Coordinates of C-alpha atoms and ligand atoms in Angstrom, one line a residue:
Chain A
X26 CA -0.2 0.0 0.0
X27 CA 3.0 2.5 0.8
X28 CA 6.2 1.6 -0.7
X29 CA 9.5 3.1 0.0
X30 CA 12.1 2.6 -2.9
X31 CA 15.7 3.9 -1.7
X32 CA 14.1 7.1 -0.4
X33 CA 16.9 9.6 0.4
X34 CA 16.6 13.2 1.6
X35 CA 19.0 15.5 1.9
X36 CA 18.0 19.0 3.0
X37 CA 19.4 21.9 1.0
X38 CA 22.1 23.6 3.0
X39 CA 23.5 20.8 4.4
X40 CA 25.7 18.0 2.6
X41 CA 24.5 15.3 5.0
X42 CA 21.1 13.1 4.0
X43 CA 19.1 12.8 6.9
X44 CA 17.2 10.1 5.7
X45 CA 19.3 7.4 3.6
X46 CA 18.2 4.7 1.4
X47 CA 15.1 3.7 2.8
X48 CA 13.2 0.8 1.5
X49 CA 10.2 -0.7 2.9
X50 CA 6.6 -1.6 2.6
X51 CA 3.6 -0.7 5.0
X52 CA 0.7 -3.4 3.9
X53 CA -3.0 -2.4 3.6
X54 CA -4.4 -2.2 6.8
X55 CA -1.5 -2.1 9.1
X56 CA 0.0 0.0 11.2
X57 CA 3.4 0.9 10.6
X58 CA 5.3 2.6 13.6
X59 CA 8.7 4.5 13.0
X60 CA 11.0 4.5 15.8
X61 CA 14.2 6.0 16.9
X62 CA 16.3 8.2 18.8
X63 CA 15.5 12.3 18.0
X64 CA 16.7 13.3 15.1
X65 CA 16.9 10.3 13.3
X66 CA 15.0 11.8 10.7
X67 CA 11.1 9.9 11.6
X68 CA 9.2 13.1 11.0
X69 CA 11.4 13.8 7.8
X70 CA 10.4 10.1 6.4
X71 CA 6.6 10.5 7.7
X72 CA 6.2 14.3 5.7
X73 CA 7.6 12.9 2.6
X74 CA 4.7 10.4 2.2
X75 CA 2.4 13.8 2.1
X76 CA 5.0 16.0 0.4
X77 CA 5.1 18.3 3.3
X78 CA 9.0 17.7 2.7
X79 CA 9.9 16.8 -1.1
X80 CA 12.2 13.8 -1.4
X81 CA 15.5 14.2 -3.1
X82 CA 15.7 10.6 -4.4
X83 CA 14.3 7.3 -4.8
X84 CA 10.3 7.2 -4.9
X85 CA 7.4 6.4 -2.6
X86 CA 4.2 4.8 -4.2
X87 CA 1.2 5.1 -2.7
X88 CA -1.4 2.4 -3.9
X89 CA 1.3 1.7 -7.0
X90 CA 1.0 5.6 -7.7
X91 CA 4.1 7.6 -7.1
X92 CA 3.6 10.5 -4.8
X93 CA 5.1 12.9 -6.8
X94 CA 2.6 12.6 -9.5
X95 CA -0.1 13.6 -7.8
X96 CA -0.9 17.2 -6.8
X97 CA 0.3 17.9 -3.0
X98 CA -3.0 19.4 -2.4
X99 CA -5.0 16.8 -3.4
X100 CA -2.5 13.8 -1.9
X101 CA -3.1 15.5 1.1
X102 CA -6.8 15.5 1.2
X103 CA -6.6 12.0 0.7
X104 CA -4.2 11.5 3.7
X105 CA -4.9 11.9 7.2
X106 CA -2.5 13.8 9.5
X107 CA -2.1 14.1 13.1
X108 CA 0.8 16.6 13.5
X109 CA 3.1 16.4 16.7
X110 CA 1.8 19.0 19.0
X111 CA -1.8 18.6 18.2
X112 CA -1.9 21.9 15.6
X113 CA -5.6 22.2 15.9
X114 CA -6.9 25.9 15.0
X115 CA -7.3 28.0 17.9
X116 CA -10.2 29.9 16.2
X117 CA -12.4 27.4 14.8
X118 CA -14.8 25.4 16.9
X119 CA -14.3 21.8 17.5
X120 CA -16.5 20.6 14.8
X121 CA -15.1 23.0 12.4
X122 CA -11.5 21.7 13.2
X123 CA -12.7 18.2 12.5
X124 CA -14.6 19.4 9.6
X125 CA -11.5 21.0 7.6
X126 CA -10.9 18.5 5.2
X127 CA -14.8 17.5 4.8
X128 CA -15.7 21.0 4.0
X129 CA -12.3 21.2 1.3
X130 CA -14.1 18.4 -0.3
X131 CA -17.3 20.1 -0.7
X132 CA -19.4 18.3 2.1
X133 CA -22.4 20.2 3.0
X134 CA -22.8 21.5 6.9
X135 CA -25.1 19.0 7.9
X136 CA -23.0 16.1 6.9
X137 CA -20.0 17.7 8.4
X138 CA -21.5 18.2 11.8
X139 CA -22.9 14.6 11.6
X140 CA -19.6 13.0 11.0
X141 CA -18.0 15.3 13.9
X142 CA -20.3 13.9 16.4
X143 CA -19.7 10.0 15.0
X144 CA -16.0 10.9 15.5
X145 CA -16.6 12.6 18.9
X146 CA -18.3 9.6 19.8
X147 CA -15.7 7.3 18.6
X148 CA -13.0 9.4 20.4
X149 CA -14.9 9.1 23.4
X150 CA -15.7 12.9 23.8
X151 CA -19.5 13.7 24.3
X152 CA -20.4 15.7 21.2
X153 CA -23.3 18.0 22.8
X154 CA -20.7 18.8 25.4
X155 CA -17.9 19.4 22.9
X156 CA -18.5 20.1 19.5
X157 CA -19.2 23.8 19.6
X158 CA -15.9 24.5 22.2
X159 CA -12.9 25.7 21.1
X160 CA -9.5 24.2 21.5
X161 CA -8.6 26.4 24.4
X162 CA -11.4 25.1 26.3
X163 CA -10.2 21.4 26.3
X164 CA -7.3 19.6 28.3
X165 CA -4.1 18.2 26.4
X166 CA -5.7 14.9 26.2
X167 CA -8.9 15.9 25.1
X168 CA -7.1 18.0 22.4
X169 CA -5.2 15.1 21.0
X170 CA -8.3 12.9 20.7
X171 CA -9.6 15.6 18.6
X172 CA -6.6 15.8 16.6
X173 CA -6.9 12.1 15.9
X174 CA -10.5 12.5 15.0
X175 CA -9.5 15.6 12.7
X176 CA -7.4 13.1 10.8
X177 CA -9.8 10.8 10.5
X178 CA -12.4 12.9 9.1
X179 CA -12.8 12.7 5.4
X180 CA -12.4 8.7 6.0
X181 CA -8.9 8.6 4.6
X182 CA -7.6 5.1 3.8
X183 CA -4.0 6.2 5.1
X184 CA -3.3 8.0 8.2
X185 CA 0.1 9.6 9.2
X186 CA 0.3 10.3 13.2
X187 CA 3.6 12.0 14.2
X188 CA 3.7 11.6 17.9
X189 CA 0.1 11.5 18.4
X190 CA 0.2 10.8 22.0
X191 CA 2.9 12.8 22.9
X192 CA 1.4 15.9 24.7
X193 CA -0.1 14.1 27.2
X194 CA 0.4 12.3 30.7
X195 CA 1.5 9.0 30.9
X196 CA -2.0 7.6 32.3
X197 CA -4.0 9.2 29.4
X198 CA -1.4 8.3 27.0
X199 CA -1.8 4.4 27.7
X200 CA -5.5 4.8 27.5
X201 CA -5.7 7.0 24.4
X202 CA -3.5 3.8 22.8
X203 CA -5.9 1.6 24.3
X204 CA -9.0 3.5 22.4
X205 CA -6.8 3.6 19.2
X206 CA -5.8 0.5 18.9
X207 CA -9.7 -0.4 19.8
X208 CA -10.9 2.0 16.8
X209 CA -8.4 0.4 14.3
X210 CA -9.7 -2.8 14.9
X211 CA -13.0 -1.6 13.3
X212 CA -11.3 0.7 10.6
X213 CA -8.1 -1.2 9.4
X214 CA -6.7 1.9 8.0
X215 CA -2.9 2.2 6.8
X216 CA -1.1 3.7 9.2
X217 CA 2.4 5.2 9.5
X218 CA 3.1 6.3 13.8
X219 CA 6.1 8.0 14.6
X220 CA 7.3 8.0 18.3
X221 CA 10.9 8.1 19.9
X222 CA 9.4 5.6 22.6
X223 CA 10.2 1.8 21.9
X224 CA 7.4 0.7 24.3
X225 CA 5.1 2.7 22.2
X226 CA 6.0 1.1 19.2
X227 CA 5.8 -2.3 20.4
X228 CA 2.6 -1.5 21.5
X229 CA 1.3 0.3 18.6
X230 CA 3.1 -1.6 15.7
X231 CA 2.0 -4.0 13.4
X232 CA 5.3 -3.6 12.2
X233 CA 7.8 -1.4 13.5
X234 CA 10.6 0.4 11.4
X235 CA 13.7 1.1 13.4
X236 CA 16.1 4.0 12.4
X237 CA 19.4 5.0 13.1
X238 CA 20.8 8.5 13.2
X239 CA 21.5 9.7 9.7
X240 CA 17.9 7.8 8.8
X241 CA 19.2 4.4 8.2
X242 CA 17.0 1.9 8.3
X243 CA 18.2 -0.7 11.2
X244 CA 15.5 -2.9 10.9
X245 CA 12.0 -3.8 9.9
X246 CA 9.9 -6.3 11.6
X247 CA 7.4 -7.4 13.5
X248 CA 7.5 -6.2 17.5
X249 CA 7.9 -9.7 18.7
X250 CA 10.9 -10.5 15.8
X251 CA 12.2 -6.9 16.7
X252 CA 12.8 -8.1 20.3
X253 CA 13.6 -11.5 19.5
X254 CA 15.8 -11.5 16.8
X255 CA 17.7 -7.5 17.1
X256 CA 19.4 -7.1 13.7
X257 CA 22.3 -5.0 15.5
X258 CA 24.0 -4.0 18.7
X259 CA 21.9 -0.6 17.7
X260 CA 18.7 -2.2 17.3
X261 CA 19.3 -4.8 20.6
X262 CA 20.3 -1.5 23.1
X263 CA 17.5 0.6 21.5
X264 CA 15.1 -1.8 22.8
X265 CA 16.5 -2.3 25.9
X266 CA 18.0 -4.8 28.1
X267 CA 14.4 -5.7 29.4
X268 CA 13.6 -7.2 25.6
X269 CA 13.0 -10.4 27.0
X270 CA 10.5 -8.9 29.0
X271 CA 9.1 -6.5 26.8
X272 CA 8.7 -9.8 24.4
X273 CA 6.5 -11.7 27.1
X274 CA 4.4 -8.6 27.4
X275 CA 3.3 -9.3 24.0
X276 CA 2.0 -12.8 24.4
X277 CA -1.3 -13.5 26.5
X278 CA -1.0 -16.5 28.8
X279 CA -4.6 -17.7 27.0
X280 CA -2.5 -17.9 23.8
X281 CA 0.1 -20.2 24.7
X282 CA -0.1 -23.8 25.1
X283 CA -0.8 -24.8 28.6
X284 CA -0.2 -27.8 31.0
X285 CA -3.1 -29.6 31.8
X286 CA -3.9 -29.1 35.1
X287 CA -3.2 -31.6 38.1
X288 CA -4.1 -31.9 41.4
X289 CA -3.5 -29.8 44.4
X290 CA -4.8 -26.9 43.0
X291 CA -6.2 -25.1 45.6
X292 CA -3.1 -23.2 46.5
X293 CA -2.0 -22.1 43.4
X294 CA -1.9 -18.7 42.1
X295 CA -4.6 -18.1 39.8
X296 CA -4.5 -15.8 36.6
X297 CA -7.1 -14.9 34.1
X298 CA -6.3 -15.8 30.8
X299 CA -5.8 -12.3 29.3
X300 CA -2.9 -11.4 31.7
X301 CA 0.6 -11.4 29.5
X302 CA 2.9 -13.9 30.2
X303 CA 5.4 -11.2 31.7
X304 CA 2.8 -10.3 34.2
X305 CA 2.4 -13.9 35.0
X306 CA 6.1 -14.5 35.4
X307 CA 5.7 -11.5 37.8
X308 CA 3.1 -13.2 39.8
X309 CA 5.1 -16.6 39.8
X310 CA 8.0 -14.8 41.4
X311 CA 6.0 -13.1 43.4
X312 CA 4.0 -15.9 44.9
X313 CA 7.0 -18.0 45.3
X314 CA 5.6 -20.7 43.3
X315 CA 6.5 -22.5 40.2
X316 CA 3.0 -23.1 38.7
X317 CA 0.0 -21.1 38.5
X318 CA -3.8 -22.0 37.3
X319 CA -4.9 -20.1 34.3
X320 CA -8.7 -19.4 34.3
X321 CA -11.1 -18.5 31.4
X322 CA -14.5 -16.9 31.7
X323 CA -15.5 -16.6 35.4
X324 CA -14.1 -20.0 37.0
X325 CA -13.4 -22.7 34.3
X326 CA -9.8 -24.0 34.7
X327 CA -7.9 -24.0 31.3
X328 CA -5.0 -25.5 32.5
X329 CA -1.5 -24.6 34.1
X330 CA 1.5 -22.5 33.3
X331 CA 4.8 -22.9 34.6
X332 CA 8.0 -21.1 35.0
X333 CA 9.8 -23.9 33.0
X334 CA 7.0 -23.3 29.9
X335 CA 7.5 -19.5 30.2
X336 CA 11.3 -20.1 29.7
X337 CA 10.9 -22.6 27.3
X338 CA 8.5 -20.4 24.9
X339 CA 10.9 -17.8 24.9
X340 CA 13.8 -20.0 23.9
X341 CA 11.7 -21.2 21.0
X342 CA 11.1 -17.9 19.6
X343 CA 14.6 -17.2 19.8
X344 CA 15.0 -14.7 22.7
Chain B
X2 CA -0.1 82.6 29.7
X3 CA -1.8 85.6 27.7
X4 CA -3.1 87.4 30.8
X5 CA -5.4 89.7 28.0
X6 CA -7.0 86.3 26.5
X7 CA -8.3 85.2 30.0
X8 CA -9.5 88.6 31.2
X9 CA -11.6 88.9 28.0
X10 CA -13.5 85.8 29.1
X11 CA -14.3 87.0 32.4
X12 CA -18.0 88.7 32.1
X13 CA -19.1 86.0 29.3
X14 CA -20.9 83.2 30.2
X15 CA -18.4 80.3 30.1
X16 CA -20.2 78.5 27.2
X17 CA -22.0 80.1 24.5
X18 CA -25.0 77.7 23.8
X19 CA -26.8 79.9 21.4
X20 CA -23.6 80.1 19.4
X21 CA -23.6 76.6 19.3
X22 CA -27.2 75.9 18.1
X23 CA -26.7 79.0 15.4
X24 CA -23.5 77.3 14.2
X25 CA -24.3 74.0 14.5
X26 CA -24.8 72.7 11.0
X27 CA -23.0 75.7 9.2
X28 CA -19.5 75.0 11.2
X29 CA -19.5 72.7 13.7
X30 CA -21.2 69.6 12.2
X31 CA -18.8 70.1 8.9
X32 CA -15.7 70.4 10.6
X33 CA -16.5 67.4 12.6
X34 CA -17.3 64.9 9.5
X35 CA -14.3 66.8 8.0
X36 CA -12.1 65.4 11.1
X37 CA -13.4 62.5 10.8
X38 CA -12.7 62.2 7.0
X39 CA -9.0 63.8 7.6
X40 CA -8.0 61.0 10.2
X41 CA -10.1 57.9 8.7
X42 CA -9.3 57.9 5.3
X43 CA -5.5 58.0 5.5
X44 CA -5.7 55.1 8.2
X45 CA -7.8 53.3 5.7
X46 CA -5.6 54.0 2.6
X47 CA -2.5 52.7 4.8
X48 CA -4.1 49.8 5.7
X49 CA -4.8 48.7 2.1
X50 CA -1.0 49.6 1.8
X51 CA 0.1 48.0 5.0
X52 CA -2.1 44.6 4.3
X53 CA -0.3 43.5 1.2
X54 CA 3.2 44.9 2.3
X55 CA 3.0 43.2 5.4
X56 CA 1.8 39.7 4.2
X57 CA 4.9 40.1 1.3
X58 CA 6.8 40.7 4.4
X59 CA 6.0 38.0 6.7
X60 CA 6.3 35.7 4.0
X61 CA 9.7 36.9 2.5
X62 CA 11.4 38.2 5.5
X63 CA 14.5 40.2 3.9
X64 CA 12.1 43.1 2.8
X65 CA 10.6 43.5 6.5
X66 CA 13.8 45.4 8.1
X67 CA 14.2 48.0 4.7
X68 CA 10.4 48.4 4.8
X69 CA 9.8 49.4 8.6
X70 CA 13.1 51.6 8.3
X71 CA 11.4 53.5 5.5
X72 CA 8.2 54.0 7.6
X73 CA 10.3 54.5 10.4
X74 CA 11.6 57.5 9.3
X75 CA 8.2 58.5 8.0
X76 CA 6.9 58.4 11.5
X77 CA 9.6 60.3 13.1
X78 CA 9.1 63.8 11.0
X79 CA 7.2 66.1 13.1
X80 CA 3.7 66.5 11.9
X81 CA 3.7 70.5 11.1
X82 CA 7.0 70.1 9.4
X83 CA 5.7 67.3 7.1
X84 CA 2.6 69.0 6.4
X85 CA 4.9 72.5 5.5
X86 CA 7.3 69.8 3.4
X87 CA 4.7 68.5 1.3
X88 CA 3.2 72.1 0.3
X89 CA 5.5 73.0 -2.1
X90 CA 4.5 69.6 -3.9
X91 CA 0.8 69.3 -3.3
X92 CA -0.2 72.8 -1.9
X93 CA -2.2 74.0 1.0
X94 CA -5.3 72.0 2.1
X95 CA -6.4 69.1 2.7
X96 CA -4.0 66.9 0.6
X97 CA -0.8 67.4 2.6
X98 CA -2.8 66.2 5.5
X99 CA -4.0 63.1 4.2
X100 CA -0.7 62.0 2.7
X101 CA 1.3 62.9 6.0
X102 CA -1.0 61.1 8.0
X103 CA -1.2 57.7 5.5
X104 CA 2.5 57.8 6.0
X105 CA 2.5 57.9 9.9
X106 CA 0.1 55.2 9.9
X107 CA 2.1 52.5 7.7
X108 CA 4.9 51.7 10.5
X109 CA 2.1 50.7 13.2
X110 CA -0.2 48.9 10.5
X111 CA 2.8 46.9 9.1
X112 CA 4.2 46.1 12.2
X113 CA 0.8 44.7 13.6
X114 CA 0.5 42.8 10.7
X115 CA 3.5 41.1 10.5
X116 CA 3.4 40.4 14.3
X117 CA -0.3 39.2 13.8
X118 CA 0.6 36.9 11.2
X119 CA 3.8 35.7 13.0
X120 CA 1.6 34.5 16.1
X121 CA 0.1 32.1 14.0
X122 CA 1.7 29.1 16.0
X123 CA 3.9 27.3 13.5
X124 CA 2.1 23.8 14.2
X125 CA -0.9 25.3 13.4
X126 CA 0.1 26.5 10.0
X127 CA 1.6 22.8 9.5
X128 CA -1.7 21.0 9.8
X129 CA -3.2 23.3 7.6
X130 CA -0.6 22.4 4.9
X131 CA -0.8 18.7 6.0
X132 CA -4.2 18.6 5.3
X133 CA -4.1 20.2 2.0
X134 CA -5.5 23.6 2.3
X135 CA -3.9 26.0 -0.4
X136 CA -1.7 28.9 0.2
X137 CA -4.9 30.9 -0.2
X138 CA -6.9 29.1 1.9
X139 CA -4.4 29.1 4.3
X140 CA -3.7 32.8 4.5
X141 CA -7.2 33.4 4.5
X142 CA -8.9 31.1 6.7
X143 CA -6.2 30.4 9.4
X144 CA -3.4 33.3 9.2
X145 CA -5.6 36.3 8.5
X146 CA -8.3 35.3 11.2
X147 CA -5.7 34.4 13.5
X148 CA -3.9 37.9 13.1
X149 CA -6.5 40.1 12.8
X150 CA -6.9 41.0 16.6
X151 CA -3.5 42.4 16.4
X152 CA -4.3 44.1 13.2
X153 CA -7.0 45.7 14.7
X154 CA -5.1 46.5 17.5
X155 CA -3.0 48.5 14.9
X156 CA -6.0 50.4 13.4
X157 CA -7.0 51.6 17.0
X158 CA -3.7 52.7 17.5
X159 CA -3.5 54.6 14.0
X160 CA -6.8 55.9 14.3
X161 CA -6.4 57.9 17.9
X162 CA -3.3 58.9 16.5
X163 CA -4.3 60.3 13.7
X164 CA -7.7 62.0 15.0
X165 CA -5.0 64.0 17.2
X166 CA -2.5 65.1 15.0
X167 CA -5.9 66.1 12.1
X168 CA -6.3 69.0 15.1
X169 CA -3.3 70.8 13.5
X170 CA -4.7 70.0 9.7
X171 CA -6.0 73.6 9.9
X172 CA -2.6 75.2 10.0
X173 CA -2.0 74.3 6.3
X174 CA -5.7 74.9 5.4
X175 CA -6.8 71.4 6.0
X176 CA -9.8 72.4 7.9
X177 CA -11.2 69.9 10.8
X178 CA -12.0 70.6 14.5
X179 CA -8.7 72.5 14.6
X180 CA -10.2 75.4 12.4
X181 CA -12.8 75.8 15.2
X182 CA -10.4 75.8 18.2
X183 CA -7.7 78.2 16.0
X184 CA -10.7 80.3 15.0
X185 CA -11.7 80.0 19.1
X186 CA -8.5 81.2 20.0
X187 CA -7.9 83.9 17.9
X188 CA -10.9 85.3 18.8
X189 CA -10.6 84.9 22.6
X190 CA -13.9 82.8 22.2
X191 CA -13.9 79.8 24.4
X192 CA -17.2 78.2 23.2
X193 CA -15.6 77.7 19.9
X194 CA -12.3 76.2 21.5
X195 CA -14.3 73.7 23.9
X196 CA -16.5 72.7 21.0
X197 CA -13.4 71.6 18.7
X198 CA -11.8 70.2 21.7
X199 CA -14.3 68.0 23.2
X200 CA -15.2 67.1 19.7
X201 CA -11.8 65.6 18.8
X202 CA -11.8 63.9 22.2
X203 CA -15.1 62.3 21.5
X204 CA -14.0 60.9 18.4
X205 CA -10.6 59.5 19.7
X206 CA -12.5 58.0 22.7
X207 CA -15.1 56.3 20.6
X208 CA -12.7 55.4 18.3
X209 CA -10.6 53.4 20.8
X210 CA -13.6 52.0 22.8
X211 CA -15.4 50.9 19.3
X212 CA -12.3 49.2 18.2
X213 CA -10.8 47.6 21.7
X214 CA -14.5 46.1 21.6
X215 CA -13.7 44.8 18.0
X216 CA -10.8 43.2 19.1
X217 CA -12.3 41.0 21.5
X218 CA -15.3 40.2 19.0
X219 CA -12.7 38.9 17.0
X220 CA -11.2 36.9 19.7
X221 CA -13.9 34.5 21.0
X222 CA -11.8 31.6 21.4
X223 CA -9.8 33.7 24.1
X224 CA -12.6 35.2 25.3
X225 CA -13.9 31.9 26.3
X226 CA -11.0 30.1 27.4
X227 CA -10.3 29.7 30.9
X228 CA -13.5 26.8 30.9
X229 CA -10.9 24.2 29.9
X230 CA -11.5 20.9 31.3
Ligands
ADP426 N1 13.3 21.9 7.2 C1 14.4 21.3 8.0 N2 15.4 21.9 7.0 C2 16.8 21.6 7.4 N3 17.1 20.4 8.4 C3 16.0 19.7 8.6 C4 14.7 20.1 8.5 N4 13.6 19.5 9.3 C5 14.5 18.7 9.9 N5 15.9 18.9 9.9 C6 17.0 17.8 10.3 O1 16.8 16.3 10.3 C7 17.4 15.7 10.9 C8 15.8 15.0 11.3 O2 14.8 15.4 11.9 P1 13.8 15.1 11.7 O3 12.9 14.3 10.8 O4 12.6 15.8 12.4 O5 14.1 13.9 13.3 P2 13.0 13.4 14.3 O6 11.5 12.9 13.8 O7 13.5 11.4 14.1 O8 13.4 13.5 15.5 C9 17.8 16.9 12.3 O9 19.0 16.8 12.3 C10 16.9 17.9 11.8 O10 17.8 18.7 12.3
MG427 MG1 9.8 14.2 14.7

């Protein structure tokens, strides 16, 4: 769906490329997270897709067509864009902010209003209460929700999100991330998502593109692969010394093969099947136990998970 | 002060209301309207020059320093000297006044246009571009609306200044409320002085209040802010 072909970018006035020979593909309906240290070229890479930055060499294909062949304004109206730092229009109400691109596309007021209400509901803001407010009358977290709603307004198949949850506290960020993943399950957009936070990348990404300084692609893989098989020293250190634990946090207890439960279960710790392996490990160590019962639904015992089992799972996936 | 003048005032009623009524339509109202014309037209003309020039200077930063330098030099010329300097070119009457007052208004207006446009957050502009607004749509739909309160503040300052300076327009035959004031001084007639001065003050104060009110109206988002959740 989005294809980078040996894309490089040299900003005028500097000899060094900030993005170098970048090639990767984002399949339709997936979230691709661009992650890397500050200044490694994530924003630049993203902005070449909607031509806020013109590429120096190579090409970017969108649904098979080179972005350089499409008029910049048309291209941008077809790509949802949630900017680093929100960027809502301070002089326009929430409904008018969300309606920006739909109005450019010629929707009438009634349709824009309906769409805005629908999106406000989707991002968890009561339309009656918020649609006629100005951005300054909303908290930072609420503004970021509106920023995301605005990017989705004209139902673009592709969305670019540059640190969209950067301006809020960690608790709100977690909630926005969860909500966004829930929304994405229903809409299946092709999304390029920029963050400098590897944990956010692991959580949000179907695939992760890790960039090094100088805009070089260090690894492009699923979160599991990035954690279990880091392609280089740089990737290993970027994902952190706790990458094994991070990997375990991606898997739910209910998704692994369990041992059958046997006898004397009364004293064992009990875990819901939605608990991650990481949390299961923590429970086991905390309780000083070798094994725990996995419970599904209300009370039904699905089986047992053991310390050894977790250890073997991790070894098998290459960690 | 001139003691003869103050003596002459004694013995007459301080304000001659009969005179006001008799000269209302013949002198006072025409002088008042002429004063409005002398002070408002230059601000309007200066605005018509400053808006495009300010927008240009905002986009192409290199032209901003020379533009403000020229406007700044014009701004420092003393008003009466400016009027007189223009007489050889345009004769006496309203013309030198209109030109000088236009020139005075340029500095404040251009500065406020540029400052107003500069105050638009970079990320707001970036978001606008990223959503596919054209340069024109960004200018008229985002930048100018956000800059407008600052521009109106510039219009307010220029207007109040022009109303004040226009009171000496009559020195070069320009008329306006200054003609009542100077006639009053010449004839040692307090009523004419008071009528001329008070009307000038009234114009300045109402322009100030009206445009201050307008600035607030143009910033509804700031007026209502504070109720943030
Ligand atoms: N408009 C620009 N002109 C020149 N250099 C730029 C411009 N934008 C970004 N850069 C430089 O390019 C590099 C990458 O920037 P950016 O893509 O914003 O990185 P990131 O989003 O990963 O922090 C940085 O060194 C930055 O200083
Ligand atoms: Mg960035």
